[in-house]
Coordinates of C-alpha atoms and ligand atoms in Angstrom, one line a residue:
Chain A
X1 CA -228.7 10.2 74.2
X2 CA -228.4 12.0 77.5
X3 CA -224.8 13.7 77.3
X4 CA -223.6 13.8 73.8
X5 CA -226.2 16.2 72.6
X6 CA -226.6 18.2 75.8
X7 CA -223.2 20.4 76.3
X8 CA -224.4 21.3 79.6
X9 CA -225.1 17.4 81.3
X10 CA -221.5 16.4 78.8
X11 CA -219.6 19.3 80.8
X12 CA -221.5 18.4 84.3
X13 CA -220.6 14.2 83.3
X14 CA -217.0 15.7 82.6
X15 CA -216.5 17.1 86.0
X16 CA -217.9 14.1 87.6
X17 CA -215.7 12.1 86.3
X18 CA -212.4 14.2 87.6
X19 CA -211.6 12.5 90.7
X20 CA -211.0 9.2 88.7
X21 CA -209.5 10.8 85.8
X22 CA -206.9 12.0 88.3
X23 CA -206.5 8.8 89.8
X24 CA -205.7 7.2 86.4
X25 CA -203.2 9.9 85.8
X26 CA -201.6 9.2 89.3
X27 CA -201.3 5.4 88.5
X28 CA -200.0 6.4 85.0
X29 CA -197.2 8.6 86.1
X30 CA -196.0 6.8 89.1
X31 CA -196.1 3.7 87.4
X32 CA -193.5 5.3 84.8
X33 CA -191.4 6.7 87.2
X34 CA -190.4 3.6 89.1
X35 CA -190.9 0.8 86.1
X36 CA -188.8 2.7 83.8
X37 CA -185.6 3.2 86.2
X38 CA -186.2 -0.2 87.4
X39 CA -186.6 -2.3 84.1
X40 CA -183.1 -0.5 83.6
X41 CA -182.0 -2.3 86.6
X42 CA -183.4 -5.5 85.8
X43 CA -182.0 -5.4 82.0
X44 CA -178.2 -5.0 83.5
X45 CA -178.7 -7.7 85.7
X46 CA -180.5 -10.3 83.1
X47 CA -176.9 -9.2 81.0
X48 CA -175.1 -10.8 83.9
X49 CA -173.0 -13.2 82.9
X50 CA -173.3 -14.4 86.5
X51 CA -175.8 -17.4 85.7
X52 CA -177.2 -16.8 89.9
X53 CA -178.5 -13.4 88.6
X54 CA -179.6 -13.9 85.3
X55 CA -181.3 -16.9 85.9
X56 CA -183.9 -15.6 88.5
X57 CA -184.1 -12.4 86.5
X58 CA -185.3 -14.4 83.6
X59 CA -187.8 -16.2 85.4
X60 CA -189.1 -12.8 86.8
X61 CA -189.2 -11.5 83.4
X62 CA -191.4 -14.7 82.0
X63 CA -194.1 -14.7 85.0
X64 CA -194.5 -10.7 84.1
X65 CA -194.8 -11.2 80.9
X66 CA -196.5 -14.6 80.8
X67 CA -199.2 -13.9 83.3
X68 CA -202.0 -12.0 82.7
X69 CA -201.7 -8.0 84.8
X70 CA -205.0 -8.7 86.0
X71 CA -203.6 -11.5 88.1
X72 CA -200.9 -9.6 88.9
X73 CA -202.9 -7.0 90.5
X74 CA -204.9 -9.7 92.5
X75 CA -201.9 -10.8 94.0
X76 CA -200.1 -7.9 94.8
X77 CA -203.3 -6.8 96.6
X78 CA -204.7 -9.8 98.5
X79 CA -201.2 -11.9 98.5
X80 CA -199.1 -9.9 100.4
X81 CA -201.5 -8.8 103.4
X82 CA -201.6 -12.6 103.4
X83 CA -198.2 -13.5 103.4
X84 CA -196.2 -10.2 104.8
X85 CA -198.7 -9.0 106.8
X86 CA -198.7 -5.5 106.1
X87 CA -201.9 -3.7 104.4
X88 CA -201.4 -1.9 101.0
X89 CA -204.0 0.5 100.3
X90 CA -205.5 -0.1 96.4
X91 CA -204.0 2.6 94.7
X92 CA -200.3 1.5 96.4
X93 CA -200.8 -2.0 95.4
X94 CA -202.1 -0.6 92.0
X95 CA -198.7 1.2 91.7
X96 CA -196.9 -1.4 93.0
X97 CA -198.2 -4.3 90.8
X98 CA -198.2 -2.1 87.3
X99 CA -194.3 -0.9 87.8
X100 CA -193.2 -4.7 88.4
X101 CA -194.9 -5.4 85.2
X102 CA -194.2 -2.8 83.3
X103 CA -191.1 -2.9 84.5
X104 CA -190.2 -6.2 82.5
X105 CA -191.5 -4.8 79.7
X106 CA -189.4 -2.1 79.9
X107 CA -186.2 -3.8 80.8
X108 CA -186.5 -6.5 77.8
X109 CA -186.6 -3.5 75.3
X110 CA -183.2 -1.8 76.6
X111 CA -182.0 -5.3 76.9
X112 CA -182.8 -5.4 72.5
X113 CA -181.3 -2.0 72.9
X114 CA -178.1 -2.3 74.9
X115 CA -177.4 -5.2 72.9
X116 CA -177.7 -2.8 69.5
X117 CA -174.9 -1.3 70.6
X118 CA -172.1 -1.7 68.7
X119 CA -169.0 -3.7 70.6
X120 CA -166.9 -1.3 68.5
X121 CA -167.9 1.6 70.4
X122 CA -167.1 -0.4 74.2
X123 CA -163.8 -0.9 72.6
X124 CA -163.1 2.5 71.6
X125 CA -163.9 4.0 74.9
X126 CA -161.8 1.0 76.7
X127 CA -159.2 2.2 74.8
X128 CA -159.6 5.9 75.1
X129 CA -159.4 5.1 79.1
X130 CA -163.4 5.2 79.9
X131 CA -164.2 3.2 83.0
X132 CA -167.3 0.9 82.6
X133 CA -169.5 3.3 84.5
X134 CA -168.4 6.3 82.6
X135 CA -168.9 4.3 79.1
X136 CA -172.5 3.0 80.0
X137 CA -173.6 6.4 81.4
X138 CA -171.9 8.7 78.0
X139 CA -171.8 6.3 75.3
X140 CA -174.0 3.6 76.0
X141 CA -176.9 5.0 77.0
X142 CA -177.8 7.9 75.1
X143 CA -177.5 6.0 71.7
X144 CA -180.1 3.6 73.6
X145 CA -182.7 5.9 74.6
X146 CA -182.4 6.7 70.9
X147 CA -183.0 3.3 70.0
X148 CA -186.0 2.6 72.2
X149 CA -187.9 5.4 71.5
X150 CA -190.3 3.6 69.5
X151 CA -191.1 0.6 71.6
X152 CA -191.2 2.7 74.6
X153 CA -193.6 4.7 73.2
X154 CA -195.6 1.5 72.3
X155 CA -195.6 0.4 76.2
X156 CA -197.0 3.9 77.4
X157 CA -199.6 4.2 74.9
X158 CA -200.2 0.7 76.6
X159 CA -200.2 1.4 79.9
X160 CA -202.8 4.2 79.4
X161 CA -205.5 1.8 79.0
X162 CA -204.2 -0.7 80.8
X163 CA -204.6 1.6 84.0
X164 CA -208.3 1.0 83.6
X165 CA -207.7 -2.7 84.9
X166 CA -207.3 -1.2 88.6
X167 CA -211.0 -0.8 88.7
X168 CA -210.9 -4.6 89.7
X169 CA -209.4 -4.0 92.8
X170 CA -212.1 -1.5 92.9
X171 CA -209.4 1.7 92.7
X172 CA -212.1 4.8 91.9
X173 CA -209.8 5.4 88.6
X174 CA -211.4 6.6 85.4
X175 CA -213.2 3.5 84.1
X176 CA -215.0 2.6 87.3
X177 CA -216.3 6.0 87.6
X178 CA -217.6 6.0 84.3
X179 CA -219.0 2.8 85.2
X180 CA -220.6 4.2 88.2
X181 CA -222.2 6.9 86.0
X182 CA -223.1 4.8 83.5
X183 CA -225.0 2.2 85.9
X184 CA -226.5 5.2 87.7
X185 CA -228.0 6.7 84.8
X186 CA -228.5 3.6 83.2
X187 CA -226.3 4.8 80.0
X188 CA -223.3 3.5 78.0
X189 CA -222.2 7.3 77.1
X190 CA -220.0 7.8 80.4
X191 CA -218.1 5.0 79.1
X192 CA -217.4 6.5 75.4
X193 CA -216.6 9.8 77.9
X194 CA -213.9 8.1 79.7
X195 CA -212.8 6.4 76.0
X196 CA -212.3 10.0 74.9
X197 CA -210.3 10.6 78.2
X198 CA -208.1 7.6 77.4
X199 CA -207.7 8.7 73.8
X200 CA -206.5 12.4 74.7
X201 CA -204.1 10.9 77.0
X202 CA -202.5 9.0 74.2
X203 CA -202.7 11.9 71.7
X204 CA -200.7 14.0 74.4
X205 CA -198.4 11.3 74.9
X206 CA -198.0 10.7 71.0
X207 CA -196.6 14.2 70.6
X208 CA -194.3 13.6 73.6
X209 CA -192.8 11.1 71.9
X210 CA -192.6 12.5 68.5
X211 CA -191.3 15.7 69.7
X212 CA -188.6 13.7 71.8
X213 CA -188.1 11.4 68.6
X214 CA -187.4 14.8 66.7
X215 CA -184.7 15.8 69.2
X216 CA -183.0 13.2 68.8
X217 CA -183.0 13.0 65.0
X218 CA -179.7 15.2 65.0
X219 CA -177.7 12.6 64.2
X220 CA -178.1 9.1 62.2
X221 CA -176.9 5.8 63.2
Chain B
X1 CA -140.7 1.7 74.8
X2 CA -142.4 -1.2 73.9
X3 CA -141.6 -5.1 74.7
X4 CA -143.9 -7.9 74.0
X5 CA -141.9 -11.4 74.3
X6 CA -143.2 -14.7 73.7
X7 CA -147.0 -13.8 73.3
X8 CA -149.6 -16.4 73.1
X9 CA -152.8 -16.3 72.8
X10 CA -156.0 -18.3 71.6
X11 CA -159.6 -18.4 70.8
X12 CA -160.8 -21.8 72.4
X13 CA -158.6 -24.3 70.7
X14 CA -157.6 -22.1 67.5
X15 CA -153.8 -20.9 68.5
X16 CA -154.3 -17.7 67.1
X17 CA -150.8 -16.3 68.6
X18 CA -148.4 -18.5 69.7
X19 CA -145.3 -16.9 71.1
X20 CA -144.6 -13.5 69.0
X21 CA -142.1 -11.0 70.0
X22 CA -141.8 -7.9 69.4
X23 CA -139.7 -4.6 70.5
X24 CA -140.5 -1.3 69.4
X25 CA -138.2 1.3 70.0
X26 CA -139.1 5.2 70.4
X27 CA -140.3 7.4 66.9
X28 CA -139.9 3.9 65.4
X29 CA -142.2 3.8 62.8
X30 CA -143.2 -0.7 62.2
X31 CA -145.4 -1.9 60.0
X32 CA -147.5 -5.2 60.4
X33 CA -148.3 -7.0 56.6
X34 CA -149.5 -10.8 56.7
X35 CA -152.3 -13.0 55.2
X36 CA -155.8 -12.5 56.6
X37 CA -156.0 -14.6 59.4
X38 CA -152.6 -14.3 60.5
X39 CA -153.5 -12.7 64.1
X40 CA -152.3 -9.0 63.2
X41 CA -155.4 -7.9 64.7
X42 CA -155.2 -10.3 67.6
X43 CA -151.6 -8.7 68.1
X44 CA -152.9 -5.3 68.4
X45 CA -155.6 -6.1 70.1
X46 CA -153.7 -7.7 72.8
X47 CA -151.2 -4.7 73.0
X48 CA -154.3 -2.8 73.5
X49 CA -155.7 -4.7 76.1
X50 CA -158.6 -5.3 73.7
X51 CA -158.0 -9.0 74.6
X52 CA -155.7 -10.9 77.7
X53 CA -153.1 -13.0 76.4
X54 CA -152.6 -16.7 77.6
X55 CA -149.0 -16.3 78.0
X56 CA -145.7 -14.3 77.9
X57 CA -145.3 -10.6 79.0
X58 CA -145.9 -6.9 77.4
X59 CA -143.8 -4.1 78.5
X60 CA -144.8 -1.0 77.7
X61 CA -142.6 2.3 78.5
X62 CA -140.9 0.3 81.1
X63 CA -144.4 -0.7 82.8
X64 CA -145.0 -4.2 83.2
X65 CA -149.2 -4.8 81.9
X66 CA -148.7 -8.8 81.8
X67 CA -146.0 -11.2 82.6
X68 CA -146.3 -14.8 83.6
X69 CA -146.4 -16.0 87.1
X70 CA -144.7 -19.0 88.3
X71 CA -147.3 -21.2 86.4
X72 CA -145.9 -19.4 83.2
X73 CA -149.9 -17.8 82.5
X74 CA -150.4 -14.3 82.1
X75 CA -151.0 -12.1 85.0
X76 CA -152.1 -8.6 84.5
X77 CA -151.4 -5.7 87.1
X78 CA -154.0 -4.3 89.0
X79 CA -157.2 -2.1 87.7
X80 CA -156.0 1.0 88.2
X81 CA -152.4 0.7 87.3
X82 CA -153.2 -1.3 84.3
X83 CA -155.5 1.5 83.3
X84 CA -152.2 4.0 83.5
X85 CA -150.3 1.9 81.9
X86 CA -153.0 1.4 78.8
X87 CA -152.9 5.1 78.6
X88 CA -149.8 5.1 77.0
X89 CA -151.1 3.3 74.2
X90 CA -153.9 4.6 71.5
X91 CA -155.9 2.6 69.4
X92 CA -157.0 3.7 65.7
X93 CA -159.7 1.2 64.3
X94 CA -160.3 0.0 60.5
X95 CA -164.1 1.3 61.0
X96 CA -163.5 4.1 63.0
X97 CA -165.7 3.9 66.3
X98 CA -166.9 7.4 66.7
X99 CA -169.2 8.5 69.2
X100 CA -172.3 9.1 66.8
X101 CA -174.0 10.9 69.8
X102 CA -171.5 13.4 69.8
X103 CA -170.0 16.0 67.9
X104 CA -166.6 16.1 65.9
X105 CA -165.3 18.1 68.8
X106 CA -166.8 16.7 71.5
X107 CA -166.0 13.4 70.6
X108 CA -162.2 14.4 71.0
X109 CA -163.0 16.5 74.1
X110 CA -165.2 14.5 76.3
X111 CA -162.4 11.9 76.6
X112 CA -160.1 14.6 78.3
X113 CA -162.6 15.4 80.6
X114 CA -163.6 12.5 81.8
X115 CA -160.5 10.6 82.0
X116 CA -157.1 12.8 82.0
X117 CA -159.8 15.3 83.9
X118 CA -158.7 18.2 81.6
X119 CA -160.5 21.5 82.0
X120 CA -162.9 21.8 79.1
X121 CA -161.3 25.0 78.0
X122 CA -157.9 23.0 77.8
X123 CA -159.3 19.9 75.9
X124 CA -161.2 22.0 73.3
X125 CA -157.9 24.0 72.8
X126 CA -156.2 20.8 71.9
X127 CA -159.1 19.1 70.6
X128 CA -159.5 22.4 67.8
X129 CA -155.8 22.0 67.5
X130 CA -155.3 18.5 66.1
X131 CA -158.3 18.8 64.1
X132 CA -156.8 22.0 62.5
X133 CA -153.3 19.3 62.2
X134 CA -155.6 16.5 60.2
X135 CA -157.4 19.2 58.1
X136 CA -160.8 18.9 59.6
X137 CA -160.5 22.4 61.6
X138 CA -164.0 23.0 59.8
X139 CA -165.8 20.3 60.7
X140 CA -165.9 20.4 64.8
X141 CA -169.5 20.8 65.2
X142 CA -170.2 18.3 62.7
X143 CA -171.3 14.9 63.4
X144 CA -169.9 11.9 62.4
X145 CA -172.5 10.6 60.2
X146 CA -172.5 13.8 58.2
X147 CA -168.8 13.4 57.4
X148 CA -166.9 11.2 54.8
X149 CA -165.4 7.8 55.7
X150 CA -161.9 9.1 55.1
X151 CA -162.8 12.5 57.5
X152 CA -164.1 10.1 60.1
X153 CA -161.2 8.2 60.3
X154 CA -159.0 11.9 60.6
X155 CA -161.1 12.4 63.2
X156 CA -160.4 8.9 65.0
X157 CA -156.9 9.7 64.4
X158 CA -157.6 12.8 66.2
X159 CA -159.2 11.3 68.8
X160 CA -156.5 9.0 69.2
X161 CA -153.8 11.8 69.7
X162 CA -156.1 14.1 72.2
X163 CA -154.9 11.5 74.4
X164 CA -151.4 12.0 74.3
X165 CA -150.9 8.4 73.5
X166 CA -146.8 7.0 73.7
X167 CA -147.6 4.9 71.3
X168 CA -150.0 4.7 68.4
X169 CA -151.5 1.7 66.6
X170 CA -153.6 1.4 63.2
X171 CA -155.3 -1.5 62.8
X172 CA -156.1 -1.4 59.2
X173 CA -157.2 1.9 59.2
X174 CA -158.0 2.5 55.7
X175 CA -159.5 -0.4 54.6
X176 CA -163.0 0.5 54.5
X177 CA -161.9 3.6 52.6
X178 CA -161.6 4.4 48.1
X179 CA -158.3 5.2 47.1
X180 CA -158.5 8.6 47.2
X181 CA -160.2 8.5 51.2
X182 CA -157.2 6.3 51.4
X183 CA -154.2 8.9 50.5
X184 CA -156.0 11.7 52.9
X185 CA -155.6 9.4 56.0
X186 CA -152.3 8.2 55.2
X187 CA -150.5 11.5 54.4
X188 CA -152.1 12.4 57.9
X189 CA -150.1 8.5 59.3
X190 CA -147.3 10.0 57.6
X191 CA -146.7 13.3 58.6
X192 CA -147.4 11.5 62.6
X193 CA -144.4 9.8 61.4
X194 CA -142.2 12.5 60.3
X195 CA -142.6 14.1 63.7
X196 CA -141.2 10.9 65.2
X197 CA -144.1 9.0 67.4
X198 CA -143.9 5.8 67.8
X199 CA -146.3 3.9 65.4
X200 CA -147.4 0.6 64.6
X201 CA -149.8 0.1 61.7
X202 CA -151.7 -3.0 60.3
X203 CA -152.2 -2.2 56.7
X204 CA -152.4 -3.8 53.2
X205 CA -150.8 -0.8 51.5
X206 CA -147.3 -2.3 50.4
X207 CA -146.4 1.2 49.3
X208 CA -146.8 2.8 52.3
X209 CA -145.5 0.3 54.6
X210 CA -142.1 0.2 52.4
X211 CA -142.2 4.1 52.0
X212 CA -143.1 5.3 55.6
X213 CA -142.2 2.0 58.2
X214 CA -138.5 1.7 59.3
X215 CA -139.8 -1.7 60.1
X216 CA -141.8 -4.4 58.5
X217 CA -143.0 -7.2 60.3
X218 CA -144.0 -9.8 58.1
X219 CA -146.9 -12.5 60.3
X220 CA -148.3 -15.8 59.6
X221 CA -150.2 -18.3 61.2
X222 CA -149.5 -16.5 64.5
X223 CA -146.1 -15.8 64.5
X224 CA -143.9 -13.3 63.1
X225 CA -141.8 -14.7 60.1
X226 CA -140.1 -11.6 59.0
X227 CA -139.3 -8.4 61.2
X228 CA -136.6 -6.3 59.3
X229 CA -136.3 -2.4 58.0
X230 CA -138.7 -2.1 55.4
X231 CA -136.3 -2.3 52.1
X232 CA -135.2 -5.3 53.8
X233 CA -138.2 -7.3 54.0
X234 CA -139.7 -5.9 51.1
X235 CA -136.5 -4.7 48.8
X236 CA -135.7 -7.3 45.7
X237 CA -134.3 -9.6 48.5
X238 CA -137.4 -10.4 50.4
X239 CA -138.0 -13.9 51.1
X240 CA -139.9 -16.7 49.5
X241 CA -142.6 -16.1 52.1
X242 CA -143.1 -12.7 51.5
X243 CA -142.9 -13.2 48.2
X244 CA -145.9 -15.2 48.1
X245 CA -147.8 -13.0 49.9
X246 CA -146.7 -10.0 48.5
X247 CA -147.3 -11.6 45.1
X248 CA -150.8 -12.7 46.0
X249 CA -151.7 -9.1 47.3
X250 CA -150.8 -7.6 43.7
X251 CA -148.1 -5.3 45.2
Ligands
ATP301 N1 -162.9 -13.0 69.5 C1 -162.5 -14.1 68.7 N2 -163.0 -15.3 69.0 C2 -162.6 -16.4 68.2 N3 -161.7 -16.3 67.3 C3 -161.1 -15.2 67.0 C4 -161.5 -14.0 67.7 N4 -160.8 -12.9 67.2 C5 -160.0 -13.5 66.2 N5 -160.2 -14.8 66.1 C6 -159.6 -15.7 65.1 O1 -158.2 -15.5 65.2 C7 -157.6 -15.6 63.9 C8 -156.7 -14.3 63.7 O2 -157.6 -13.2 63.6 P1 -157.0 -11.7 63.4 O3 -158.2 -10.9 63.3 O4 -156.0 -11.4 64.4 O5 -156.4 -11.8 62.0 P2 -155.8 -10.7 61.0 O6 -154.4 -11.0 60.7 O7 -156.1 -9.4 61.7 O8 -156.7 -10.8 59.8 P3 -157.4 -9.7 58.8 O9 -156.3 -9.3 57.8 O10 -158.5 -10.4 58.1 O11 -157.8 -8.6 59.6 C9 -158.7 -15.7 62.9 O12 -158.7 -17.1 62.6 C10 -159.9 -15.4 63.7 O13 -161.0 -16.2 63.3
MG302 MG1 -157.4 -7.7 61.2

């Protein structure tokens, strides 16, 4: 043991390891902040009961889901320089790859939720005199973000680790500098460091959620 | 105030209404009674615009919402004036529909705001004021699921009314509610009728349709077979058909 019994080298090991623990944090966030408004998108339009839309959106949804992220990130990076011509730096194809994918994810679970919505409560506000718009955006969706809560949760706990796949497109997240560390010390403890890393993440994230799960326990459905 | 003439509608090839007219006058009070199945709901639903009928025309305060074109189907008017002209009419449901999200109150004030663009202050006035009329003054920052089946539906009633409605329907609104749930949102349907608005209610309460409608309407296989003032349809002379029915419902 070189780190785990030395406070001094665990604390130095810590610090090295900062660059990529922000990095992983970056991908994390931004990955949240455009798949999450976006699988919104995409679960309206796969509701369309224009057959044009929902069709493609489908398919979209069954290679995200059916293909392995890994792939995914391989394709995003070296595919479209091919094809498009334009050069995405790692960590922009990183972000770019992980909020399409996570994106599907998201968008089949307010699918499940839009669809536990009650028809009764459409036909009360069409009767009241709500527009569509005003219905989706005061009735509908609050109850949903109630509803997802729990799966959503799931996903994010998810895409914590999964950010550690961007270290084969050799993005300097978390993992890869462990990995760095570990190859240049020639020790497997800078990998159980980043695992705690990962595992704090997901204990901060855990309370998000059940703090946001208690907020919204002020009324039953 | 209200004209539906030769309605039809149906559900793939089931005819559910075929060709039912109906005129409600102004603080007329009508009942709708008829076997399950018989397209009460389908009726109200299309007054409603819940659903589009086929065929024939609905009238509503002098407002035209549907009347056939030259190929005799349906046409409805345009978004928006449709939309006015649905605002004349108010829905109650037999499960109630509240917003679960929201409060007692807000559930009767945030359809002011948002659609008849009320100030808040002016909504809450009248949403605290008919909850005060359906006894329920006490329960405004109370959420639906903390209340009684027979307080949510006062509150739906409530609801119902914030919107200034011409004319309001029931659609079997206390049949998910125990007898005694049941007499608390009647005597509310009943004092609504004493102050004259315009009514019509599905129900399977014999007693109150003969007590409180000036008119029964008696349906059945998508038509109406019966339309007379209560003690009429439902006095010692009632028909065979009514009879039947009547009988079979244990009135
Ligand atoms: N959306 C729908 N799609 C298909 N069929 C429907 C639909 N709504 C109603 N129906 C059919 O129309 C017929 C009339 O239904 P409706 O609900 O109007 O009857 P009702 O008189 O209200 O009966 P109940 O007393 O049970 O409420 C029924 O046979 C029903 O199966
Ligand atoms: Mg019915």
């Amino acid at each position: 043991m070189k780190y785990f019994n030395n406070p001094e080298a665990f604390l130095k090991l810590v610090v090295s390891m900062q660059d990529g623990f922000a990095a992983t944090l970056t991908i994390f966030a931004l990955t949240l902040v455009f798949s999450i408004p976006l699988g919104m998108v995409i679960a309206l339009l796969r509701m369309s009961k224009s057959r044009i839309i929902s069709t493609p959106i489908a398919a979209y949804i069954l290679i995200m889901r059916g293909t392995p992220l890994m792939l995914q990130l391989f394709a995003v990076y070296f595919a479209i320089p091919m094809f498009f011509g334009v050069n995405l730096d790692r960590m922009t194809a990183t972000i770019l790859a992980f909020s399409l994918n996570y994106a599907a994810y998201f968008a089949e679970i307010f699918r499940g939720g839009i669809m536990s919505i009650p028809v009764g409560q459409y036909e009360a506000s069409h009767v009241l005199g709500l527009t569509p718009v005003q219905t989706f955006f005061h009735i509908v969706l609050p109850q949903v973000v109630k509803r997802v809560l729990l799966p959503v949760s799931n996903e994010v706990i998810t895409l914590v680790k999964d950010t550690s796949l961007a270290n084969i497109i050799a993005v300097s997240e978390l993992f890869r500098a462990a990995k760095n560390e570990a190859s240049r010390t020639a020790s497997v403890e800078p990998l159980f460091v980043a695992g705690l890393f990962y595992l704090l993440m997901n204990g901060v994230v855990t309370v998000f959620f059940s703090r946001l799960t208690s907020r919204f326990a002020y009324y039953k459905d | 105030m209200l004209q539906a003439i030769n309605v039809a509608k149906s559900f793939g090839t089931e005819d559910v209404l075929r060709g039912v007219s109906l005129r409600v006058s102004r603080g007329e009070v009508v009942a709708i009674i008829g076997r399950s199945g018989s397209g009460k709901s389908t009726l109200l639903r299309c007054l409603n615009h819940l659903e589009e009928i086929d065929s024939g025309s609905i009238v509503i305060d002098g407002e035209v919402m549907a009347e056939n074109d030259a190929s005799g189907r349906a046409r409805y008017r345009k978004d928006a004036e449709l939309r006015a002209i649905c605002q004349k009419m108010g829905l109650v449901f037999q499960d109630y529909n509240l917003f679960p999200h929201y409060s007692v109150l807000k559930n009767l004030v945030m359809p002011q705001t948002a659609v008849l663009h009320r100030s808040r202050q002016e909504a809450e006035a009248k949403a605290r004021a008919l909850l005060e009329k359906v006894g329920l003054a006490d329960k405004a920052d109370e959420y639906p699921c903390n209340l009684s089946g027979g307080q949510c539906q006062r509150v739906a009633i409530a609801r119902a009314l914030a919107m200034d409605p011409e004319i309001l329907c029931f659609d079997e609104p206390t049949s998910a509610l125990d007898p005694q749930l049941t007499q608390e949102v009647l005597s509310v349907i009943r004092q609504l009728a004493d102050e004259q608005r315009t009514m019509i209610v599905v129900t399977h309460e014999m007693n109150f349709a003969r007590d409180v409608a000036d008119r029964v309407i008696y349906m059945e296989g998508g038509l109406i077979v019966e339309d007379g003032p209560a003690q009429k349809v439902l006095g010692s002379e009632r028909s065979a058909a009514v009879r039947a029915f009547v009988g079979e419902s244990g009135y």
